[in-house]
Coordinates of N, CA and C in Angstrom, one line a residue:
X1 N -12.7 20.1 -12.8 CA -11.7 19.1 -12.3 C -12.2 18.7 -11.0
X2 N -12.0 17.3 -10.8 CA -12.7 16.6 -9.9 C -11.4 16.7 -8.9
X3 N -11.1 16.7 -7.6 CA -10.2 15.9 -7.2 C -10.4 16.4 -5.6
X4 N -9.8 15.3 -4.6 CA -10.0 15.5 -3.0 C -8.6 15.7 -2.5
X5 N -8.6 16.1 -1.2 CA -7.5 15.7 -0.4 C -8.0 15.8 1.1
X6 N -7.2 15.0 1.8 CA -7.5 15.2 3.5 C -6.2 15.1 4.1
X7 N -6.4 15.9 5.7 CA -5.0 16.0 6.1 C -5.3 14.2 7.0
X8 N -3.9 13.7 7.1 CA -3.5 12.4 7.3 C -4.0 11.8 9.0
X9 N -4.6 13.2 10.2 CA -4.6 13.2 11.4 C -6.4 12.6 11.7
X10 N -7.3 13.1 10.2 CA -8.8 13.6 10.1 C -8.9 12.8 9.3
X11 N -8.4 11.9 8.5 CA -8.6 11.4 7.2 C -9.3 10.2 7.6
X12 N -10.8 9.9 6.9 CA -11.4 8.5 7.4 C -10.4 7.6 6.9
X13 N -10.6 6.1 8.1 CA -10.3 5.1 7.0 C -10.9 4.2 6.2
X14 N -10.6 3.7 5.4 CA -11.0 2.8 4.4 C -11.4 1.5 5.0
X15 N -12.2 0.9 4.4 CA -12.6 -0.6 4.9 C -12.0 -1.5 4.7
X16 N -10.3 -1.2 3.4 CA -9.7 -1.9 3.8 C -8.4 -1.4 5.0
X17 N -8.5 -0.8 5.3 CA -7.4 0.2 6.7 C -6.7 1.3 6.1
X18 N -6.9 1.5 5.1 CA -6.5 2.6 4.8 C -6.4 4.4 4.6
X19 N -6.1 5.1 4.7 CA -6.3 6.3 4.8 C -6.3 7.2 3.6
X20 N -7.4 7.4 3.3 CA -7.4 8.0 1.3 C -6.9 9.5 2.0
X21 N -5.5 9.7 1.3 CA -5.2 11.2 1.2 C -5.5 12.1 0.7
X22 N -5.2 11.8 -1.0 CA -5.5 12.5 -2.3 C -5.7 12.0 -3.3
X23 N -6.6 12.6 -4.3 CA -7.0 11.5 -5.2 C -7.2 13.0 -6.1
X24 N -6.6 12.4 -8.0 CA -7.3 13.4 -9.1 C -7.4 12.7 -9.7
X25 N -7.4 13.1 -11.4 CA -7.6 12.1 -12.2 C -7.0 11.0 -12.9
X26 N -5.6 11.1 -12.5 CA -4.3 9.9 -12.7 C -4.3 9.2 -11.6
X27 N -4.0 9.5 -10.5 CA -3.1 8.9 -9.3 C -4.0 9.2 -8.1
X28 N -3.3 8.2 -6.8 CA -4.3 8.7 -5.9 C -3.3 8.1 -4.9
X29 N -3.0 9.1 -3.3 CA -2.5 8.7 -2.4 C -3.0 8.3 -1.1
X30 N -2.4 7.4 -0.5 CA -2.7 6.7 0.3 C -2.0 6.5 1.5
X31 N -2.5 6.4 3.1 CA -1.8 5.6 3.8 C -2.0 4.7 4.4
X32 N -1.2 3.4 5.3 CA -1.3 2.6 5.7 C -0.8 2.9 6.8
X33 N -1.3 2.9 8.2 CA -0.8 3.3 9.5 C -1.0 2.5 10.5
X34 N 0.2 1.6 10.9 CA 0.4 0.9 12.0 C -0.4 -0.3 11.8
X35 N -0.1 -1.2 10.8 CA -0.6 -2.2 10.1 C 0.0 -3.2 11.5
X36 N -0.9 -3.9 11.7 CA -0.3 -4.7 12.6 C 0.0 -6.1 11.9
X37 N 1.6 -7.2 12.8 CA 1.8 -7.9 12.4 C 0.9 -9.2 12.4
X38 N 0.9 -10.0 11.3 CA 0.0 -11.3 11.3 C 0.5 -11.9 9.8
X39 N -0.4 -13.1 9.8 CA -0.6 -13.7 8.6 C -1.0 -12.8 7.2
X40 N -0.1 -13.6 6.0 CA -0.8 -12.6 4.9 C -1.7 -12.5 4.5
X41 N -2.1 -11.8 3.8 CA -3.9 -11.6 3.5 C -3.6 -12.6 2.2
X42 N -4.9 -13.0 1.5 CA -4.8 -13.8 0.6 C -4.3 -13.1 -1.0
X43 N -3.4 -14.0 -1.8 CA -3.3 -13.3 -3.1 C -4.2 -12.3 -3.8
X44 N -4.0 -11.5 -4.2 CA -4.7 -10.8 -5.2 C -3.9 -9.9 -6.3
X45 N -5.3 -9.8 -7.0 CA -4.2 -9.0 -8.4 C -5.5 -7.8 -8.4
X46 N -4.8 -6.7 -8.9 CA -5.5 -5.4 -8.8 C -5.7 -4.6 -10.3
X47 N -6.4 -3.8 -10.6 CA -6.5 -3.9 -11.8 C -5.8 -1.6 -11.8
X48 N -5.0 -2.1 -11.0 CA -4.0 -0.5 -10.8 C -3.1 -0.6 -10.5
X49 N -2.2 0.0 -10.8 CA -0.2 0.1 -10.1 C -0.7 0.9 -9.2
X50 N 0.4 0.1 -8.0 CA 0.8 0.9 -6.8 C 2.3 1.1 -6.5
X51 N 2.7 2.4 -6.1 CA 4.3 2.4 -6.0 C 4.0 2.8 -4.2
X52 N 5.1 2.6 -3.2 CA 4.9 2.7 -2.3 C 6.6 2.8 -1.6
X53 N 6.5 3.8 -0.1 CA 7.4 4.2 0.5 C 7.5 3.9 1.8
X54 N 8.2 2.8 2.4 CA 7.9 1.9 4.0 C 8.3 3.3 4.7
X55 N 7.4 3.9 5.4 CA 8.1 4.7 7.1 C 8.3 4.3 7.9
X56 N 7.9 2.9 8.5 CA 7.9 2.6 9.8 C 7.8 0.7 9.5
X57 N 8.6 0.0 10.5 CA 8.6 -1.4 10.4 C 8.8 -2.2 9.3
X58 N 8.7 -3.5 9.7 CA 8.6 -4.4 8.7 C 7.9 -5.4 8.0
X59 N 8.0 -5.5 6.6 CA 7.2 -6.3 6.2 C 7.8 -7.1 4.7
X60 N 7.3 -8.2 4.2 CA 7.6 -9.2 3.3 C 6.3 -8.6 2.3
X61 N 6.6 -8.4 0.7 CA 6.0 -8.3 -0.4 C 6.3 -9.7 -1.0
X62 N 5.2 -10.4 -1.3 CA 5.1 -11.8 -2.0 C 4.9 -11.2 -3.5
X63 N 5.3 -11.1 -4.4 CA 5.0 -10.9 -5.7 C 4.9 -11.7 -6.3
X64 N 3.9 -11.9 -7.3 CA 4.5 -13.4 -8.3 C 5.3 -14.0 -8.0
X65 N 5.4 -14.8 -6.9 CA 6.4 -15.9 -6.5 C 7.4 -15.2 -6.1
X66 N 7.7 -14.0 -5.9 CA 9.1 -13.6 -5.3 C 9.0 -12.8 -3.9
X67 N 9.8 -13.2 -3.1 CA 9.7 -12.4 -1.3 C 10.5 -11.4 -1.8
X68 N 9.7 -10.1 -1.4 CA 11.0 -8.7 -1.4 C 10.9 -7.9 0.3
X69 N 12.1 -8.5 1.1 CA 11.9 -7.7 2.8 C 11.4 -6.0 2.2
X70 N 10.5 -5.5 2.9 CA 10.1 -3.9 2.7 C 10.8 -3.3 4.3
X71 N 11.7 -2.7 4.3 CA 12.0 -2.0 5.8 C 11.9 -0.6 5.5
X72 N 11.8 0.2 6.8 CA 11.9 1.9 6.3 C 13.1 2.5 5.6
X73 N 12.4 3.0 4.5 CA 13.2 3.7 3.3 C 13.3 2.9 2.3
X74 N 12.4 1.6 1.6 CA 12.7 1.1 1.3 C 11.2 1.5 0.0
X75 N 11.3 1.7 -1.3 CA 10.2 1.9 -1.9 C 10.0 0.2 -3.1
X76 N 9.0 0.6 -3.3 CA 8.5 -0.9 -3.8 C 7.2 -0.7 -5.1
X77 N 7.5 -1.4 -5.7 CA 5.8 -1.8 -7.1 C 5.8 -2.4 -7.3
X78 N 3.9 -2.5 -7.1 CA 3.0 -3.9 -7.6 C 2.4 -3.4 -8.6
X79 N 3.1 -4.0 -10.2 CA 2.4 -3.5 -11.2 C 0.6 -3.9 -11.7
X80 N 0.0 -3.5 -12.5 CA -1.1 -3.8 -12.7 C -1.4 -4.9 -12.7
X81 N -2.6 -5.7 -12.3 CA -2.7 -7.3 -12.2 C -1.9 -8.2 -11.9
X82 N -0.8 -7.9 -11.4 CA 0.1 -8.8 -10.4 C 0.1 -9.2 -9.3
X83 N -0.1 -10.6 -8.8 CA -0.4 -11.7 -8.4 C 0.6 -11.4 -6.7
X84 N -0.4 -10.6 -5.7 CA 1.2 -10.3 -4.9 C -0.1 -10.4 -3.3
X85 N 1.0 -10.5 -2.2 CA 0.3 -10.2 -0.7 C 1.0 -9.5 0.1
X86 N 1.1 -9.3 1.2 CA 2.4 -8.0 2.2 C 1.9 -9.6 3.6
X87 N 3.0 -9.7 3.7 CA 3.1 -10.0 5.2 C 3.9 -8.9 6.9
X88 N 2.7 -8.8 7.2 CA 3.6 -7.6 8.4 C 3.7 -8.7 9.9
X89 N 5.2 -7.4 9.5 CA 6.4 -8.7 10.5 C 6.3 -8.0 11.8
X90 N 6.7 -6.5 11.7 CA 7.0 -5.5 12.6 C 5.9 -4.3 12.3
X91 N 5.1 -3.8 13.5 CA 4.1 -3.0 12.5 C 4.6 -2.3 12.0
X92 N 3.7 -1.6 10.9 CA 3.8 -1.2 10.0 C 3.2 0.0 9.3
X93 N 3.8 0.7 8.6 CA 3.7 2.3 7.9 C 4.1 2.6 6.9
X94 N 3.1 2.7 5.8 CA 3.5 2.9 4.2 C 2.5 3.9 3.5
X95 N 3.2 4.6 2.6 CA 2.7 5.6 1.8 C 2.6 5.4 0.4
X96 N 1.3 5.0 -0.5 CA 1.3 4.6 -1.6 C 0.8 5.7 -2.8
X97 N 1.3 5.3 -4.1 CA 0.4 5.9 -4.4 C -0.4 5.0 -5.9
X98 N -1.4 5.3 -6.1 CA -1.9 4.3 -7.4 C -2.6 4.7 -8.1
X99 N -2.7 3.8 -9.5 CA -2.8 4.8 -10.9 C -3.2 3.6 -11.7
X100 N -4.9 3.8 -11.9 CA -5.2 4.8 -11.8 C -5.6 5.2 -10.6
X101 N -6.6 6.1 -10.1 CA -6.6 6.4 -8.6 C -7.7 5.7 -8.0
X102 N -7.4 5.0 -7.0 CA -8.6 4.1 -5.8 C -8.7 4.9 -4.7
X103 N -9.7 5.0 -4.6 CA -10.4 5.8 -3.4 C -11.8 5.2 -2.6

């Protein structure tokens, strides 16, 4: 059995800002820390679900055509191949996780 984890203080990040936590053979977690506010990044569709849990600030999920405000305590999914961007309002803090797993 293949699988990683790193504590969240040590954990490199990702090229896209991300912080790979845990990853096995289904699912894999992630975080997002102190996303700063700006313009959205351009559409994209992913070829994994992500479910995700705001800690900190705010931000707008564009989904296929629909705005959903994300604030803390607020959980959210971008199903497979769905057409979506995050705009951050207030910076920003999110814990994902995705399936299958991206690392």
């Amino acid at each position: 059995m293949s699988t990683s984890n790193a504590n969240a203080a040590s954990a490199a990040v990702s090229a896209d800002g991300a912080k790979h936590l845990a990853a096995g053979h289904h699912v894999a977690l992630r975080l997002w820390e102190n996303e700063a506010p700006g313009e959205p990044k351009p559409l994209s569709n992913k070829p994994y679900e992500t479910v995700g849990y705001v800690l900190k600030g705010r931000a707008e999920l564009h989904l296929e055509g629909k705005v959903t405000p994300l604030e803390p305590g607020a959980s959210y999914l971008v199903p497979q191949g769905a057409s979506h961007t995050y705009k951050i309002l207030e910076t920003f803090s999110a814990i994902e996780a995705t399936s299958p797993p991206q690392v």
